[in-house]
Amino acid sequence: MTSSDNDEKDSIYGALVVLGYNGSLPDGGELKRRHRSSYILRKKGSPSGVQPYKLHLASSNTGMQIVNSEAHSVSYTLSRGNAVVVEYSRDPTTDMFQIGRSADSKIDFIVMDTVPGNKRAEVNQETQKSTISRYSCRIVVDRSPPHTARVFAAGFDKSSNIFLGEKAPKWQNEENMMDGLTTNGVLLMNPKGGPSCQPTIWREISVCGNVYGLRKTRSTTERGKTVEDESNVLLDGSLIDLCGAVLLWRSAEALKEMATLETIDKMREGLNASRPQCPVGLTTLRFPSQLEQPGSSVASAQPYVYLKCGHVHGLHTWNSPERNAADKRTCPVCLQASSYVPLSLGREPAFYQGKPAATHAFVPCGHVCSEETVRYEFKQSSPQFVAQSTDL
């Protein structure tokens, strides 16, 4: 390994991965560089972080005029046209990364709504109805080791301003600075002891990075109770809920030990080399590579699984007069009726726990991972996302 390789790895702070995608977005479009299923946070050429500096009292007519036009600021609108503006100054010790739905150049990582089945085309037609904020949150990372990363609600817009309207929850904190919550909130769940440990409960993060219990409803104007013994520091395996998409944080240390696309593809090749067969049709089954298009000779041999019993076959139409109905397939081995879905390899390395292995599949999507991976994700998820062993 060369010194340049080491320098590049040392410049990585961590990675954010959007839950709901198998390694890539269906279509990143013109913004593909920033609109991705995952994003690597790297040390910037010059510090980009900011920190609270001065508080100003002003009316709605003059509030922004008293602040340096080149400075960042957070505007808190109070009643009767009054406002409090907190001016931010440059922080030479940190880098700031912004996340949101906006395509504005201020956003480092563009995140859109995630719905089951990657129905992105439907979502794009209704972007005005999205519950994800255009400037959802920001992550601030210390430039010096150990590169601690913290999450804050809301991001600065193209005018370098965060604006909290009159209906947004806001208050003065212990440092005599203003603080507040965004409309739909930014939630954080930190695992205790790392990603292989039991999950904890969700908390809400404020604009200043303080931790609170959840509100009674997502957008109510009354904040939750202050949580004194927890922080907004991101741990390996932390989940960030943006009300429409959930992000997984993987630390720089975890990225060094994580599986790669190459090791996942070697697992696929090894699985195909074992020549698994359909027990009825006696055809050889194969997992297609990413380069093989649907309908090709190899892709047509893709294995399918009956979700109830876990028996794996090739694609067939026997004993299924209503083969387009979700639960009308009958397994020819055990005669149980259940959904019949294609098996696909998990291609996002950040989701793997331990070494890649093809032993279990998620229900109901049929993505294949290791037993360690699906059992961990089962602990994090609701009961309908269960793991099923396969007979490959």
XYZ file of C-alpha atoms in Angstrom, residues 157-385:
229
model
C -29.713 27.574 2.899
C -28.168 29.339 -0.112
C -28.148 32.575 1.922
C -26.275 30.782 4.746
C -29.338 31.141 6.968
C -31.470 28.730 8.977
C -34.976 30.112 9.404
C -37.314 28.826 12.123
C -40.817 30.210 11.679
C -43.181 31.352 14.386
C -44.784 27.903 14.759
C -41.490 26.030 15.192
C -40.595 25.064 18.784
C -37.897 27.430 20.094
C -36.489 28.497 23.440
C -33.420 29.961 25.157
C -30.999 27.317 26.441
C -28.647 27.226 29.422
C -25.912 29.074 27.502
C -28.342 31.973 26.907
C -28.409 31.051 23.221
C -31.573 30.315 21.292
C -32.366 26.735 20.278
C -35.222 25.044 18.430
C -36.591 22.083 16.505
C -37.475 21.730 12.839
C -41.036 21.060 11.690
C -40.836 17.273 11.309
C -37.726 16.844 13.406
C -34.391 15.050 13.065
C -34.270 11.845 15.106
C -31.219 9.893 16.236
C -30.837 6.359 17.565
C -27.391 5.449 18.881
C -26.558 1.784 19.543
C -24.827 1.260 22.873
C -21.421 -0.269 22.230
C -21.477 -0.341 18.437
C -23.617 -1.744 15.608
C -23.681 -5.339 16.906
C -25.318 -4.303 20.192
C -28.962 -3.873 21.046
C -30.567 -0.685 19.709
C -31.667 2.041 22.095
C -34.621 4.392 21.765
C -35.066 7.293 19.361
C -34.217 10.830 20.457
C -34.757 14.204 18.784
C -31.836 16.515 17.987
C -32.173 20.292 18.106
C -30.648 22.990 15.900
C -27.866 23.429 18.493
C -27.323 19.672 18.759
C -28.988 19.095 22.126
C -30.867 15.859 22.819
C -34.563 15.630 23.686
C -37.199 12.966 24.052
C -39.687 12.540 21.226
C -42.586 14.952 20.901
C -46.121 13.627 21.379
C -46.577 13.882 17.623
C -43.921 14.449 15.007
C -44.720 18.108 14.279
C -46.275 19.364 17.522
C -44.932 22.676 18.833
C -44.117 21.320 22.303
C -40.639 19.814 22.622
C -39.843 16.603 24.485
C -38.011 16.363 27.789
C -34.299 17.189 27.899
C -32.055 14.104 27.944
C -29.003 15.074 29.983
C -26.903 11.913 29.752
C -26.923 11.521 25.947
C -25.268 13.495 23.149
C -25.523 14.107 19.423
C -22.204 12.323 18.781
C -22.547 9.706 16.036
C -21.430 6.151 16.833
C -20.786 3.374 14.363
C -24.253 2.054 13.533
C -26.161 5.245 14.429
C -29.438 5.815 12.581
C -30.639 9.306 11.565
C -34.345 9.658 10.722
C -35.187 12.595 8.432
C -38.940 11.847 8.271
C -38.972 10.171 4.873
C -35.532 8.568 4.768
C -33.262 6.918 7.329
C -29.473 7.185 7.176
C -26.966 4.723 8.629
C -23.638 6.098 9.900
C -20.537 3.936 9.567
C -17.334 5.164 11.207
C -13.948 5.386 9.487
C -12.684 2.473 11.600
C -15.624 0.312 10.509
C -15.070 1.186 6.839
C -11.531 -0.187 7.030
C -12.832 -3.593 8.181
C -15.952 -3.633 6.022
C -16.609 -5.970 3.114
C -16.002 -4.614 -0.383
C -17.878 -5.040 -3.644
C -15.046 -7.320 -4.729
C -15.488 -9.676 -1.769
C -19.258 -9.694 -2.303
C -18.736 -10.605 -5.966
C -16.323 -13.378 -4.985
C -19.044 -14.723 -2.697
C -21.424 -14.690 -5.682
C -18.897 -16.521 -7.868
C -18.325 -19.147 -5.190
C -22.050 -19.666 -4.788
C -22.525 -20.079 -8.534
C -19.540 -22.446 -8.684
C -21.408 -24.845 -6.376
C -24.014 -25.180 -9.179
C -27.222 -25.174 -7.095
C -30.130 -26.839 -8.880
C -33.862 -26.379 -8.986
C -35.186 -29.523 -7.214
C -38.027 -29.943 -9.714
C -36.872 -28.463 -13.004
C -33.292 -29.692 -12.418
C -31.933 -26.503 -13.999
C -28.750 -24.884 -12.691
C -29.415 -21.668 -10.793
C -27.128 -18.651 -10.899
C -26.993 -15.240 -9.254
C -26.444 -12.690 -12.042
C -23.736 -10.072 -11.777
C -24.507 -6.362 -11.854
C -23.415 -6.225 -15.500
C -25.864 -8.897 -16.645
C -29.177 -7.474 -17.787
C -32.586 -8.958 -16.894
C -33.700 -11.404 -19.561
C -30.198 -12.627 -20.399
C -29.455 -16.360 -20.318
C -27.737 -16.043 -16.943
C -30.267 -13.650 -15.388
C -33.125 -15.956 -16.427
C -31.576 -18.697 -14.226
C -31.885 -16.510 -11.136
C -33.105 -18.452 -8.071
C -36.533 -17.790 -6.564
C -37.681 -18.562 -3.037
C -41.008 -19.444 -1.406
C -41.071 -17.058 1.542
C -43.109 -19.265 3.879
C -41.068 -22.457 3.629
C -37.732 -21.189 2.286
C -37.473 -23.682 -0.589
C -35.517 -22.344 -3.553
C -36.412 -23.062 -7.198
C -35.976 -21.626 -10.638
C -38.731 -19.410 -12.045
C -41.730 -21.579 -12.916
C -45.442 -21.319 -13.675
C -46.711 -24.738 -12.653
C -49.584 -25.088 -10.201
C -50.078 -21.340 -10.230
C -53.164 -20.392 -12.251
C -53.074 -16.979 -10.562
C -49.310 -16.588 -10.781
C -49.511 -12.817 -10.688
C -51.198 -12.854 -7.285
C -48.782 -12.395 -4.399
C -49.793 -15.386 -2.250
C -51.065 -17.931 -4.802
C -47.868 -19.875 -5.467
C -47.706 -23.435 -4.163
C -44.304 -24.919 -3.375
C -43.982 -28.259 -5.221
C -41.780 -29.637 -2.431
C -43.915 -29.026 0.662
C -47.214 -27.832 -0.944
C -47.369 -24.647 1.141
C -48.782 -21.567 -0.549
C -46.831 -18.344 -0.149
C -45.257 -15.429 -1.953
C -42.629 -16.382 -4.528
C -39.867 -13.794 -5.017
C -36.463 -13.671 -6.720
C -33.375 -13.952 -4.541
C -30.920 -11.073 -4.937
C -27.541 -10.614 -3.309
C -27.129 -7.733 -0.880
C -24.711 -5.347 -2.618
C -24.316 -2.586 -0.033
C -21.165 -3.413 1.975
C -22.158 -1.064 4.826
C -25.104 -3.295 5.736
C -23.019 -6.455 6.178
C -22.114 -7.670 9.632
C -19.111 -9.981 9.722
C -17.918 -11.738 6.568
C -20.224 -11.894 3.505
C -22.089 -15.188 3.219
C -25.213 -16.278 1.346
C -27.129 -18.288 3.940
C -30.281 -16.288 4.769
C -32.742 -13.976 3.028
C -34.913 -11.082 4.163
C -38.691 -11.333 4.087
C -40.439 -10.038 2.023
C -37.812 -8.656 -0.400
C -35.593 -11.745 -0.848
C -32.216 -10.031 -0.469
C -29.569 -12.582 0.500
C -26.990 -11.886 3.240
C -25.207 -13.661 6.055
C -27.058 -14.933 9.126
C -25.197 -12.400 11.292
C -26.408 -9.566 9.069
C -30.084 -10.476 8.972
C -30.227 -11.201 12.693
C -28.710 -7.805 13.460
C -31.105 -5.996 11.104
C -34.000 -7.935 12.605
C -33.135 -6.494 16.030
C -33.204 -2.996 14.537
C -36.417 -3.412 12.537
C -40.097 -4.015 13.087
C -41.326 -7.644 13.317
C -42.474 -7.973 9.682
C -38.855 -7.787 8.458
